[in-house]
Amino acid sequence: MNRLVLSMAAVALLVLPALAQQPQAQQGPAAAGAPASAQQRSESAAADSHGFVSATRFGQRDGASLYAATCAGCHMPDGRGAAGAGRYPALAGNEKLETAAYPTSIVLNGLRGMPGFATQMDDAQVAAVVNYVRTNLGNRYAADPATTEDVKALRR
Amino acid sequence: MSDTSPPGSSRRDLLARIGLAAGGAAMYQAMTALGVSAASTYTGPIRLDGDPKGASVLILGAGVAGMVAAMELRKAGYRVQVLEYREKAGGRVWTLRGGDRYTELGGATQEIRFDEGLYFNPGPWRIPYNHQGILDYAHRLNVPLEPFIQVNHNAMVHGTRAFGSRPKRYREIMSDYHGGIAELLAKSTQQGKLNGMVTKEDGEILIESLRSFGALDRDLNYAKNVVTSDRRGFDKDPGGGLNARPVPSEPMSLKDVLSSRGWSYLASGALYEFQMTMFQPVGGMDMIAQAMAHECGDMIQYSRKVVGIQQDERGVTVAFEETGRPGQVQQARADYCLATIPLSILSQLEMNVSSPMAAAIQAVPYAASVKVGLQMKRRFWEQDEHIYAGISYTDLPIRMIQYPAYGYGSRGKGVLLGAYAFGPYAYEFTALSPEERVRRAVDWGAQIHPQYRDEFDNGASVGWHRVPWALGCNGMWTDATRAEHYDNLCALDNRILLAGEHASYIPAWQEGAVLSALDAVSRLHRRVVST
């Protein structure tokens, strides 16, 4: 009994580092050996930069990787958006990105059908992806980049 | 949740921790469990008594909600017209079969190459016994049902950091978890450590019950013997004739079972909405929707994209475009309009409703979700591993593998559900090309079934944010948004009202669509016959 209780205490300690979720890139398709198209290779490069590391948090740290793993799903890799029964607005050449606070608020809290990412990205990740969108995809809003302090202030 | 707020400060944190332990599917289950009772309030076919005096209703969307409403309103004497964006009915109730083509937002097209009779349900795929509304429509429309296997004790439980990444059987994890905690609690009780919490008499019954619950021996040990192997399985099964004596298997330690976190998957099958018996229509989930569409007949007009909804004192005018004729706006008009279009799309349309309803329509974000269907050249899970239907769980991004609950023993090919994820994994999958999603699902699944390497044939994948007629999996409510907006979303707004899973407390289930439609048409009818 006592031995079991002690082992359980050890388990509790062991569990904590497991939550840090190691990147699984070595288990990813890069090891599959199948020939990949240029598109697949670029997708893999972007998404495997700390991609697929946790069921609850995004692991990517830089704006380009975060964009490729999240925004691109709806707004598309080139930022041109898409249209079906409804539409996803283009982020490419979008004048609403001029002020960082607007995209920051939407990434955090969502807008209409778009979910917010407040619980899945930390302040630095939100700032990184906002600044990526504002300075790529044909946007040239390099002035007044979003900071982690700006992001923190916009969290609800 | 801000980075600096203490953990446990909100329900979202709780959900995040559940998700961390058990993955997106469990988090989604917990969301529905925390938000709602999944019990159906269905009380049998509705009766819409009274004369609607020739009133007309324009229904937007031929999914389950729209078609249920159409059938019931027509039966009550209404003139009904349904506008559907797609070329077929069903909405998110959707089955992919060989020969189908699917073009997602962004333009990627998949040609489905499954063998005849095999299918993949990107949307709903199982029906709880307590979802009596959708079951009743299946029965009334003569759609044959068969059991859907939710819990399979012989399926796998896999953790990338557990047991050297080698999968265990569900029965092994369950037996050893139950046995381990039963031993711990029985011995604690026997040693008087629960004194003050249970009486002596109850303590004795508790020990007796734990011996039964955990397969404990006389000394309250969960030990290697035929009794525990009758739960977890034998090293050598009992046989017949000579050399038939069974060989018991060695239980895993409680320490190993706990740290494996495999126990986190055990609660799923105990949830009300996942308890056995569950059902699936024979041939694919869309069989119910297709039967409804057949029943609706020419009430439904296909390939109509709604672009605006305007009501006035006498009726509702809906502007729409036919597929292939963009920019050529046509109009349909009726006395009333029931819009079942997902809020992800409805929130983008011009419509003159009251500001509370408009705010409600804008208040509901739509979930990311991804599924991958994989055709294998042979049913190796049955032939090699004796897994007949059911679900294996993993902490890999695919989160689960589901084995087909039909065609048992077939020598032919089989189609697995090779991934079903919510949350970040679903976003990350969705952002990949369809082929890349399949490639990754195969690669990850091969860690559980190495046979994937030789047996994979072809696959299909659906990221719900890229589905042109849905723009997401389901409406995600919180307690706060429900309190502020839900009643306003469901209320009749002059001549317009809404229905769909988003207008229910059973989000993402067909039952939510059925019950919301029945409630909507009942309220509409009361209004019509009273004026």
XYZ file of C-alpha atoms in Angstrom:
687
model
C 0.000 0.000 0.000
C 2.629 2.534 1.047
C 4.767 1.569 -1.889
C 1.797 2.138 -4.171
C 1.070 5.550 -2.693
C 4.697 6.553 -3.161
C 4.672 5.416 -6.751
C 1.538 7.410 -7.353
C 3.206 10.520 -6.008
C 6.011 9.887 -8.462
C 3.459 9.553 -11.216
C 1.974 12.914 -10.365
C 5.398 14.472 -10.789
C 6.053 12.614 -14.003
C 2.802 13.725 -15.547
C 3.645 17.408 -15.435
C 6.460 17.468 -17.991
C 4.341 15.292 -20.242
C 1.908 18.178 -20.550
C 4.619 20.206 -22.238
C 3.892 18.106 -25.353
C 7.072 17.494 -27.284
C 6.979 18.275 -30.987
C 6.325 15.140 -32.991
C 8.053 16.207 -36.157
C 10.117 13.023 -36.182
C 6.865 11.087 -36.406
C 5.436 13.267 -39.148
C 5.164 12.605 -42.834
C 8.682 13.886 -43.430
C 9.725 10.379 -42.452
C 7.238 8.714 -44.775
C 9.660 8.763 -47.689
C 6.865 9.333 -50.213
C 7.653 11.760 -53.008
C 6.071 15.107 -52.221
C 4.947 17.841 -54.564
C 6.351 21.331 -54.180
C 3.093 22.384 -52.570
C 3.255 19.507 -50.129
C 6.844 20.299 -49.271
C 6.070 23.938 -48.585
C 3.022 22.961 -46.541
C 5.079 20.486 -44.574
C 7.825 22.990 -43.965
C 5.355 25.563 -42.671
C 3.140 23.275 -40.653
C 5.902 21.120 -39.237
C 7.590 24.091 -37.682
C 6.278 23.030 -34.260
C 2.936 22.056 -35.776
C 0.537 19.433 -34.411
C 2.065 19.520 -30.943
C -1.024 19.846 -28.738
C -4.774 19.266 -28.821
C -5.380 22.579 -27.078
C -2.578 25.021 -28.021
C -0.784 25.949 -31.207
C 2.957 25.277 -31.060
C 4.118 27.528 -33.897
C 5.929 30.692 -32.781
C 6.554 32.674 -35.964
C 3.880 34.525 -37.892
C 4.288 32.676 -41.186
C 3.900 29.255 -39.542
C 0.951 30.396 -37.460
C -0.721 31.826 -40.553
C -0.179 28.592 -42.494
C -1.589 26.486 -39.658
C -4.638 28.583 -38.748
C -5.723 31.507 -40.959
C -4.950 29.648 -44.201
C -7.660 27.097 -43.473
C -10.351 29.686 -44.296
C -8.620 32.761 -45.719
C -6.463 30.476 -47.888
C -2.661 30.226 -48.174
C -2.517 33.236 -50.504
C -4.896 35.280 -48.324
C -7.438 35.744 -51.094
C -10.345 34.297 -49.101
C -13.017 32.095 -50.646
C -16.712 32.073 -51.475
C -19.385 29.369 -51.277
C -22.840 29.767 -49.732
C -21.023 32.338 -47.603
C -17.578 33.759 -47.910
C -14.273 34.251 -46.146
C -12.966 37.777 -46.683
C -9.607 38.294 -48.358
C -6.783 39.282 -46.052
C -4.591 40.050 -49.054
C -4.586 43.774 -49.714
C -7.089 44.396 -46.924
C -7.223 48.010 -45.731
C -8.883 47.026 -42.457
C -5.462 45.729 -41.384
C -4.013 49.238 -41.250
C -4.544 49.455 -37.500
C -3.172 46.471 -35.574
C -5.879 46.586 -32.915
C -8.594 45.473 -35.341
C -7.025 42.180 -36.480
C -5.683 41.605 -32.951
C -9.164 41.813 -31.501
C -10.547 39.446 -34.138
C -7.783 36.861 -33.713
C -8.386 36.917 -29.956
C -12.151 37.102 -29.785
C -13.441 36.037 -33.194
C -16.040 37.758 -35.343
C -19.422 36.318 -36.319
C -18.770 32.736 -37.496
C -15.020 32.996 -36.919
C -13.865 31.540 -33.586
C -11.364 33.448 -31.455
C -7.962 31.993 -30.642
C -7.529 33.520 -27.188
C -7.184 30.184 -25.381
C -5.079 28.547 -28.086
C -2.402 31.209 -28.672
C -0.398 33.249 -26.189
C 0.161 36.979 -26.511
C 3.384 36.613 -28.505
C 1.763 34.217 -30.974
C -1.205 36.531 -31.544
C 1.144 39.471 -32.103
C 3.292 37.397 -34.472
C 0.422 36.267 -36.678
C -1.178 39.733 -36.716
C 2.109 41.326 -37.733
C 2.669 38.666 -40.375
C -0.718 39.326 -41.978
C -0.180 43.102 -41.842
C 3.191 42.913 -43.618
C 2.583 40.065 -46.067
C -0.095 38.999 -48.563
C 0.318 42.322 -50.302
C -0.158 44.337 -47.106
C 2.463 46.941 -46.163
C 1.495 48.007 -42.662
C 4.873 47.802 -40.973
C 4.257 50.833 -38.763
C 3.020 50.341 -35.202
C 3.283 46.547 -35.029
C 1.194 44.728 -32.443
C 3.079 44.070 -29.194
C 2.407 41.461 -26.521
C 1.234 44.297 -24.283
C -1.275 45.377 -26.947
C -2.552 41.817 -27.184
C -2.840 41.408 -23.437
C -4.857 44.606 -23.231
C -7.358 43.363 -25.810
C -8.018 40.041 -24.102
C -11.538 39.801 -22.699
C -8.320 33.318 -20.532
C -5.336 35.609 -20.258
C -1.859 34.260 -19.730
C -1.735 35.621 -16.236
C -5.139 34.526 -14.965
C -5.063 31.671 -12.469
C -5.950 28.232 -13.779
C -9.427 27.010 -13.095
C -10.871 30.488 -13.385
C -13.534 29.583 -15.879
C -15.435 26.808 -17.550
C -13.223 27.326 -20.589
C -10.195 26.474 -18.468
C -11.925 23.355 -17.300
C -12.635 22.456 -20.900
C -9.062 23.194 -21.865
C -7.817 20.861 -19.156
C -10.253 18.157 -20.180
C -8.990 18.633 -23.714
C -5.395 18.366 -22.549
C -6.121 15.103 -20.808
C -8.407 13.508 -23.315
C -8.236 15.402 -26.567
C -10.548 17.456 -28.699
C -13.300 14.892 -29.015
C -13.488 14.551 -25.269
C -13.473 18.313 -24.923
C -16.334 18.550 -27.373
C -18.184 15.861 -25.466
C -17.590 17.731 -22.246
C -18.793 20.953 -23.879
C -22.069 19.342 -24.754
C -22.215 17.653 -21.369
C -21.572 20.871 -19.472
C -23.795 22.998 -21.628
C -26.757 20.795 -21.892
C -28.630 17.672 -21.241
C -28.370 15.633 -24.413
C -31.742 14.019 -23.696
C -34.250 14.426 -26.448
C -37.523 16.069 -25.524
C -39.201 14.415 -28.495
C -42.683 13.213 -27.596
C -43.807 11.670 -30.873
C -45.073 13.052 -34.164
C -46.353 16.609 -33.843
C -49.948 17.538 -34.588
C -50.521 20.899 -36.204
C -54.285 21.174 -35.811
C -56.174 24.054 -37.330
C -56.470 25.546 -40.792
C -53.519 27.552 -42.054
C -55.889 29.025 -44.670
C -53.485 28.631 -47.552
C -50.536 30.312 -45.848
C -47.176 29.847 -47.536
C -43.744 29.243 -46.012
C -40.398 29.641 -47.705
C -37.784 27.374 -46.106
C -34.108 28.135 -46.620
C -31.878 25.067 -46.555
C -32.726 21.412 -47.244
C -30.818 19.903 -44.349
C -32.532 17.882 -41.666
C -34.124 20.938 -40.027
C -35.439 22.348 -43.299
C -36.821 19.050 -44.556
C -38.492 18.121 -41.250
C -40.166 21.531 -41.266
C -41.195 21.152 -44.908
C -42.770 17.726 -44.383
C -44.706 18.793 -41.292
C -45.901 22.119 -42.703
C -47.066 20.525 -45.946
C -48.958 17.907 -43.966
C -50.634 20.710 -41.987
C -51.840 22.331 -45.192
C -49.219 24.977 -45.912
C -47.839 25.825 -49.299
C -44.125 25.093 -48.910
C -41.086 25.901 -51.010
C -37.504 25.012 -50.030
C -34.411 26.695 -51.480
C -31.201 24.665 -51.230
C -27.702 25.869 -52.114
C -26.355 22.449 -53.061
C -27.379 20.162 -55.877
C -28.542 17.647 -53.273
C -30.254 17.607 -49.897
C -28.888 16.792 -46.460
C -26.673 19.758 -45.621
C -24.054 18.599 -43.157
C -25.627 15.126 -43.143
C -23.408 13.885 -45.888
C -21.931 10.604 -47.066
C -19.081 10.246 -49.568
C -19.030 7.177 -51.821
C -17.039 6.021 -54.839
C -17.720 8.217 -57.861
C -18.547 11.324 -55.791
C -16.668 14.557 -56.430
C -16.147 17.138 -53.719
C -14.682 20.592 -54.265
C -13.828 22.440 -51.078
C -13.363 26.174 -50.602
C -10.081 27.116 -52.185
C -10.853 24.902 -55.177
C -9.227 21.583 -54.295
C -11.312 18.754 -55.768
C -11.355 15.178 -54.542
C -12.522 12.281 -56.689
C -13.747 9.652 -54.269
C -12.511 6.186 -55.175
C -14.047 3.919 -52.548
C -15.266 0.500 -53.632
C -18.958 -0.056 -54.178
C -20.899 -0.222 -50.924
C -18.176 1.473 -48.885
C -18.585 4.992 -47.550
C -17.317 7.756 -45.277
C -19.559 10.101 -43.249
C -17.773 13.469 -42.967
C -20.605 14.780 -40.782
C -22.878 12.912 -38.375
C -22.088 9.210 -38.171
C -23.931 7.846 -35.137
C -27.349 8.209 -33.528
C -27.866 7.792 -29.774
C -30.845 5.671 -28.685
C -32.112 8.716 -26.797
C -32.320 10.893 -29.932
C -35.865 9.780 -30.480
C -36.792 12.481 -32.974
C -34.353 11.565 -35.732
C -34.892 7.875 -34.979
C -38.647 8.306 -35.385
C -38.189 9.978 -38.779
C -35.909 7.117 -39.836
C -38.575 4.621 -38.774
C -41.432 6.536 -40.403
C -39.474 6.836 -43.657
C -38.549 3.142 -43.561
C -34.804 3.761 -43.404
C -33.148 0.546 -42.178
C -30.901 1.039 -39.170
C -28.136 -1.145 -37.762
C -26.052 -0.906 -34.587
C -23.225 1.603 -34.460
C -20.488 0.280 -32.194
C -19.206 3.029 -29.899
C -17.329 0.942 -27.339
C -15.176 -1.969 -28.479
C -13.211 -3.599 -25.667
C -10.809 -5.091 -28.193
C -10.011 -1.764 -29.898
C -6.772 0.083 -29.133
C -5.807 2.776 -26.656
C -2.597 4.456 -27.733
C -0.387 7.115 -26.173
C 2.756 8.376 -27.847
C 4.486 8.510 -24.456
C 2.863 5.433 -22.930
C 4.230 1.879 -22.986
C 6.919 2.802 -25.524
C 4.185 4.066 -27.868
C 2.824 0.510 -28.179
C -0.981 0.455 -28.235
C -2.861 -1.436 -25.532
C -6.294 -2.952 -25.806
C -9.229 -1.024 -24.353
C -10.050 -4.067 -22.160
C -6.522 -4.083 -20.745
C -6.602 -0.398 -19.858
C -10.129 -0.615 -18.442
C -9.603 -3.788 -16.423
C -6.280 -2.712 -15.000
C -7.536 0.793 -14.201
C -10.640 -0.525 -12.481
C -8.667 -3.298 -10.759
C -5.954 -0.925 -9.593
C -8.274 1.665 -8.097
C -10.496 -1.051 -6.610
C -7.484 -2.585 -4.860
C -6.388 0.794 -3.537
C -9.813 1.690 -2.225
C -10.627 -1.775 -0.847
C -7.379 -1.902 1.121
C -7.821 1.642 2.368
C -11.277 0.697 3.575
C -10.046 -2.490 5.193
C -7.258 -0.601 6.984
C -9.816 1.802 8.434
C -8.585 4.792 6.452
C -12.154 5.674 5.480
C -13.363 5.620 9.080
C -15.735 8.508 9.541
C -16.613 8.472 5.843
C -18.354 5.093 5.771
C -19.907 3.014 8.526
C -18.421 -0.371 9.371
C -21.359 -2.109 7.692
C -21.182 0.001 4.551
C -17.428 -0.451 4.475
C -17.893 -4.205 4.322
C -20.368 -3.884 1.462
C -17.998 -1.454 -0.246
C -15.160 -3.980 -0.067
C -17.444 -6.691 -1.441
C -18.513 -4.407 -4.299
C -14.927 -3.454 -5.083
C -13.973 -7.105 -5.269
C -16.702 -7.486 -7.888
C -15.939 -4.203 -9.657
C -12.203 -4.765 -9.904
C -11.905 -8.595 -10.043
C -9.932 -8.609 -6.771
C -8.827 -11.840 -5.119
C -9.462 -12.965 -1.511
C -6.629 -10.730 -0.262
C -8.032 -7.762 -2.201
C -5.199 -7.919 -4.737
C -5.717 -7.297 -8.424
C -3.465 -10.170 -9.415
C -2.502 -12.326 -12.361
C -5.110 -15.099 -12.481
C -7.991 -16.433 -14.580
C -10.444 -14.062 -12.879
C -8.599 -10.912 -13.923
C -7.824 -12.426 -17.324
C -11.555 -12.919 -17.758
C -11.645 -9.110 -17.847
C -8.399 -8.081 -19.524
C -7.848 -11.108 -21.750
C -5.538 -14.120 -21.552
C -2.021 -14.720 -22.784
C -3.496 -17.934 -24.191
C -7.241 -18.145 -24.503
C -9.167 -21.156 -23.171
C -9.431 -23.807 -25.877
C -10.828 -27.280 -26.553
C -9.291 -30.732 -26.408
C -5.712 -31.294 -25.420
C -3.543 -28.351 -24.433
C -6.669 -26.239 -23.885
C -5.816 -24.810 -20.483
C -5.861 -20.988 -20.526
C -2.753 -19.004 -19.632
C -3.525 -15.837 -17.646
C -1.989 -12.499 -18.606
C 0.030 -10.179 -16.382
C -1.829 -6.992 -15.369
C -0.089 -3.655 -15.791
C 0.710 -1.692 -12.658
C -1.662 1.075 -11.627
C 1.286 3.455 -11.849
C 1.782 2.627 -15.528
C -1.927 2.809 -16.302
C -2.277 6.184 -14.616
C 0.731 7.756 -16.304
C -0.362 6.360 -19.682
C -3.492 8.529 -19.432
C -5.323 5.786 -21.318
C -8.036 5.975 -18.643
C -9.058 9.329 -20.124
C -10.841 7.538 -22.983
C -12.926 5.265 -20.766
C -15.546 7.849 -19.798
C -16.572 8.517 -23.389
C -18.762 5.452 -23.756
C -20.429 6.211 -20.420
C -21.764 9.563 -21.632
C -25.504 9.598 -22.192
C -25.107 10.434 -25.874
C -22.512 7.684 -26.469
C -24.052 4.879 -24.456
C -24.997 1.724 -26.299
C -27.213 1.114 -28.183
C -26.251 3.571 -30.916
C -27.435 3.360 -34.509
C -26.391 4.104 -38.066
C -28.501 3.904 -41.219
C -27.584 0.960 -43.433
C -25.468 2.306 -46.308
C -24.413 5.680 -44.861
C -25.778 8.460 -42.672
C -27.271 10.392 -45.578
C -29.841 7.625 -46.136
C -32.167 9.401 -43.682
C -31.655 12.762 -45.384
C -32.134 11.183 -48.814
C -35.381 9.572 -47.661
C -36.529 12.965 -46.401
C -35.575 14.543 -49.729
C -37.559 11.895 -51.582
C -40.526 12.621 -49.351
C -40.157 16.371 -49.926
C -39.987 15.831 -53.689
C -40.410 18.970 -55.755
C -40.891 21.194 -52.713
C -37.087 21.504 -52.856
C -35.401 23.654 -55.486
C -31.692 22.919 -55.721
C -28.651 25.034 -56.645
C -30.206 28.179 -55.184
C -27.879 30.474 -53.270
C -29.725 32.855 -50.956
C -28.309 36.378 -51.028
C -30.877 38.377 -49.052
C -34.000 38.097 -46.877
C -36.420 41.011 -46.540
C -39.722 40.977 -44.691
C -42.554 43.477 -44.859
C -46.035 43.692 -43.400
C -47.463 41.073 -45.711
C -44.686 38.569 -46.327
C -41.044 37.756 -46.888
C -39.033 38.159 -50.075
C -35.891 36.064 -50.505
C -33.329 37.015 -53.132
C -31.325 34.134 -54.594
C -29.009 33.242 -57.447
C -28.902 30.000 -59.376
C -25.568 28.202 -59.443
C -23.830 29.009 -62.719
C -25.723 32.288 -63.082
C -24.036 34.528 -60.525
C -25.261 38.100 -60.421
C -28.683 37.201 -61.851
C -30.748 37.745 -58.742
C -34.197 36.151 -58.637
C -36.830 36.439 -55.967
C -39.114 34.068 -54.107
C -41.901 35.210 -51.838
C -44.076 33.678 -49.134
C -46.105 34.680 -46.110
C -43.390 33.408 -43.755
C -39.749 32.343 -43.924
C -37.988 29.622 -41.923
C -34.222 30.013 -42.348
C -32.167 26.919 -41.454
C -28.968 28.264 -43.020
C -25.974 27.896 -40.656
C -25.268 31.121 -38.759
C -21.756 31.145 -40.229
C -23.494 32.005 -43.523
C -26.722 33.657 -42.342
C -24.641 36.239 -40.445
C -23.316 37.471 -43.808
C -26.704 37.936 -45.484
C -28.662 41.148 -45.745
C -31.824 40.651 -43.721
C -34.164 42.968 -41.871
C -34.790 41.343 -38.534
C -34.991 42.958 -35.104
C -31.714 43.996 -33.563
C -31.867 41.285 -30.841
C -32.194 38.557 -33.477
C -29.529 40.195 -35.641
C -27.173 40.281 -32.652
C -27.892 36.610 -31.900
C -27.145 35.623 -35.506
C -23.765 37.358 -35.193
C -22.880 35.824 -31.831
C -22.107 32.191 -32.606
C -18.681 31.074 -33.883
C -18.425 27.829 -35.845
C -16.137 25.009 -34.760
C -13.164 23.594 -36.618
C -13.424 19.866 -37.192
C -11.750 17.441 -39.558
C -12.404 13.887 -40.641
C -10.373 11.614 -42.900
C -11.733 8.461 -44.576
C -9.206 5.798 -45.575
C -9.850 2.837 -47.838
C -7.689 -0.172 -47.010
C -7.056 -3.073 -49.379
C -8.204 -5.577 -46.761
C -9.942 -5.512 -43.382
C -6.748 -6.191 -41.442
C -8.277 -4.899 -38.196
C -10.692 -7.846 -38.318
C -8.397 -10.412 -39.903
C -5.247 -9.683 -37.888
C -6.522 -8.047 -34.703
C -10.138 -9.209 -34.223
C -11.408 -5.660 -34.004
C -14.968 -5.578 -35.276
C -16.178 -1.959 -35.510
C -15.772 0.437 -32.619
C -13.171 3.108 -31.969
C -9.454 3.130 -31.103
C -8.175 6.211 -29.301
C -4.825 7.976 -29.511
C -3.198 11.226 -28.448
C -1.820 11.599 -31.986
C -3.429 14.405 -34.021
C -5.787 11.894 -35.690
C -7.286 11.322 -32.180
C -9.132 8.162 -33.190
C -9.606 5.409 -35.723
C -13.085 4.011 -36.284
C -13.648 0.641 -37.904
C -16.675 0.129 -40.141
C -19.756 -1.268 -38.390
C -20.887 -3.077 -41.522
C -19.505 -5.650 -43.942
C -17.939 -7.765 -41.192
C -15.795 -10.582 -42.502
C -15.785 -9.257 -46.040
C -12.781 -10.349 -48.101
C -12.867 -7.044 -49.902
C -11.659 -3.579 -48.993
C -12.834 -1.512 -46.070
C -13.086 2.192 -45.278
C -11.866 3.421 -41.895
C -12.439 6.747 -40.239
C -8.757 7.616 -40.057
C -8.954 10.918 -38.163
C -11.541 12.919 -36.275
C -10.213 16.026 -34.560
C -11.418 19.284 -33.079
C -9.457 22.298 -31.817
C -5.923 23.155 -32.970
C -5.361 19.818 -34.695
C -8.520 20.402 -36.744
C -7.362 23.878 -37.794
C -3.955 22.507 -38.724
C -5.436 19.640 -40.726
C -7.903 21.965 -42.460
C -5.126 24.283 -43.581
C -3.425 21.417 -45.475
C -4.374 20.186 -48.931
C -6.799 17.233 -48.993
C -4.028 14.887 -50.132
C -1.676 16.036 -47.390
C -4.355 15.451 -44.732
C -4.745 11.895 -45.979
C -0.984 11.364 -46.122
C -0.586 12.463 -42.526
C -3.552 10.415 -41.313
C -1.950 7.359 -42.897
C 1.421 8.160 -41.409
C 0.083 8.702 -37.898
C -2.338 5.786 -38.063
C 0.527 3.471 -39.006
C 1.883 3.979 -35.491
C -1.161 2.093 -34.232
C -1.667 -0.282 -37.169
C 1.625 -0.876 -39.047
C -0.480 -2.647 -41.699
C -1.393 0.831 -42.994
C 1.950 0.915 -44.836
C 1.009 -1.969 -47.130
C -2.763 -1.818 -47.096
C -3.583 1.860 -47.658
C -5.441 2.256 -50.935
C -6.939 5.756 -51.153
C -8.553 8.372 -48.978
C -10.707 11.457 -48.673
C -10.666 14.303 -46.172
C -13.020 17.035 -45.057
C -12.079 20.091 -43.015
C -15.413 21.591 -42.063
C -14.312 25.214 -42.283
C -13.707 24.566 -45.987
C -17.107 23.028 -46.705
C -18.785 25.556 -49.034
C -22.324 25.058 -47.668
C -21.388 25.076 -43.966
C -18.261 27.167 -43.264
C -17.707 25.218 -40.059
C -18.814 22.169 -38.132
C -21.395 23.521 -35.704
C -22.376 26.596 -33.742
C -20.374 26.923 -30.530
C -22.378 28.388 -27.677
C -21.143 29.317 -24.234
C -23.262 29.794 -21.123
C -22.784 33.540 -21.533
C -23.812 33.714 -25.201
C -26.780 31.424 -24.589
C -27.949 33.636 -21.735
C -27.691 36.749 -23.865
C -28.780 35.526 -27.307
C -30.351 32.071 -27.463
C -33.988 33.043 -26.865
C -33.641 35.947 -29.297
C -32.266 33.570 -31.931
C -35.223 31.203 -31.607
C -38.014 33.776 -31.279
C -40.383 34.412 -34.185
C -39.315 37.777 -35.595
C -42.485 39.061 -37.284
C -42.476 36.721 -40.294
C -39.006 35.177 -40.003
C -37.797 32.415 -37.710
C -34.774 30.168 -37.553
C -34.096 26.480 -37.021
C -31.128 24.118 -37.101
C -28.690 22.535 -34.672
C -27.610 26.058 -33.760
C -31.134 26.738 -32.450
C -30.973 23.818 -30.016
C -29.311 22.632 -26.852
C -28.050 19.560 -28.727
C -25.402 21.232 -30.892
C -23.875 19.331 -33.824
C -26.417 16.513 -33.593
C -29.229 15.801 -36.044
C -31.583 15.603 -33.068
C -30.950 19.289 -32.381
C -31.993 20.096 -35.953
C -35.140 17.942 -35.685
C -36.281 19.348 -32.357
C -35.586 22.946 -33.287
C -37.537 22.517 -36.537
C -40.513 20.939 -34.770
C -40.523 23.684 -32.153
C -40.255 26.384 -34.827
C -43.099 25.090 -36.996
C -45.294 24.540 -33.924
C -44.844 28.157 -32.853
C -45.302 29.406 -36.404
C -48.489 27.395 -36.756
C -49.933 28.734 -33.495
C -49.287 32.226 -34.801
C -50.886 31.496 -38.169
C -54.069 29.870 -36.856
C -54.525 32.589 -34.236
C -54.455 35.474 -36.720
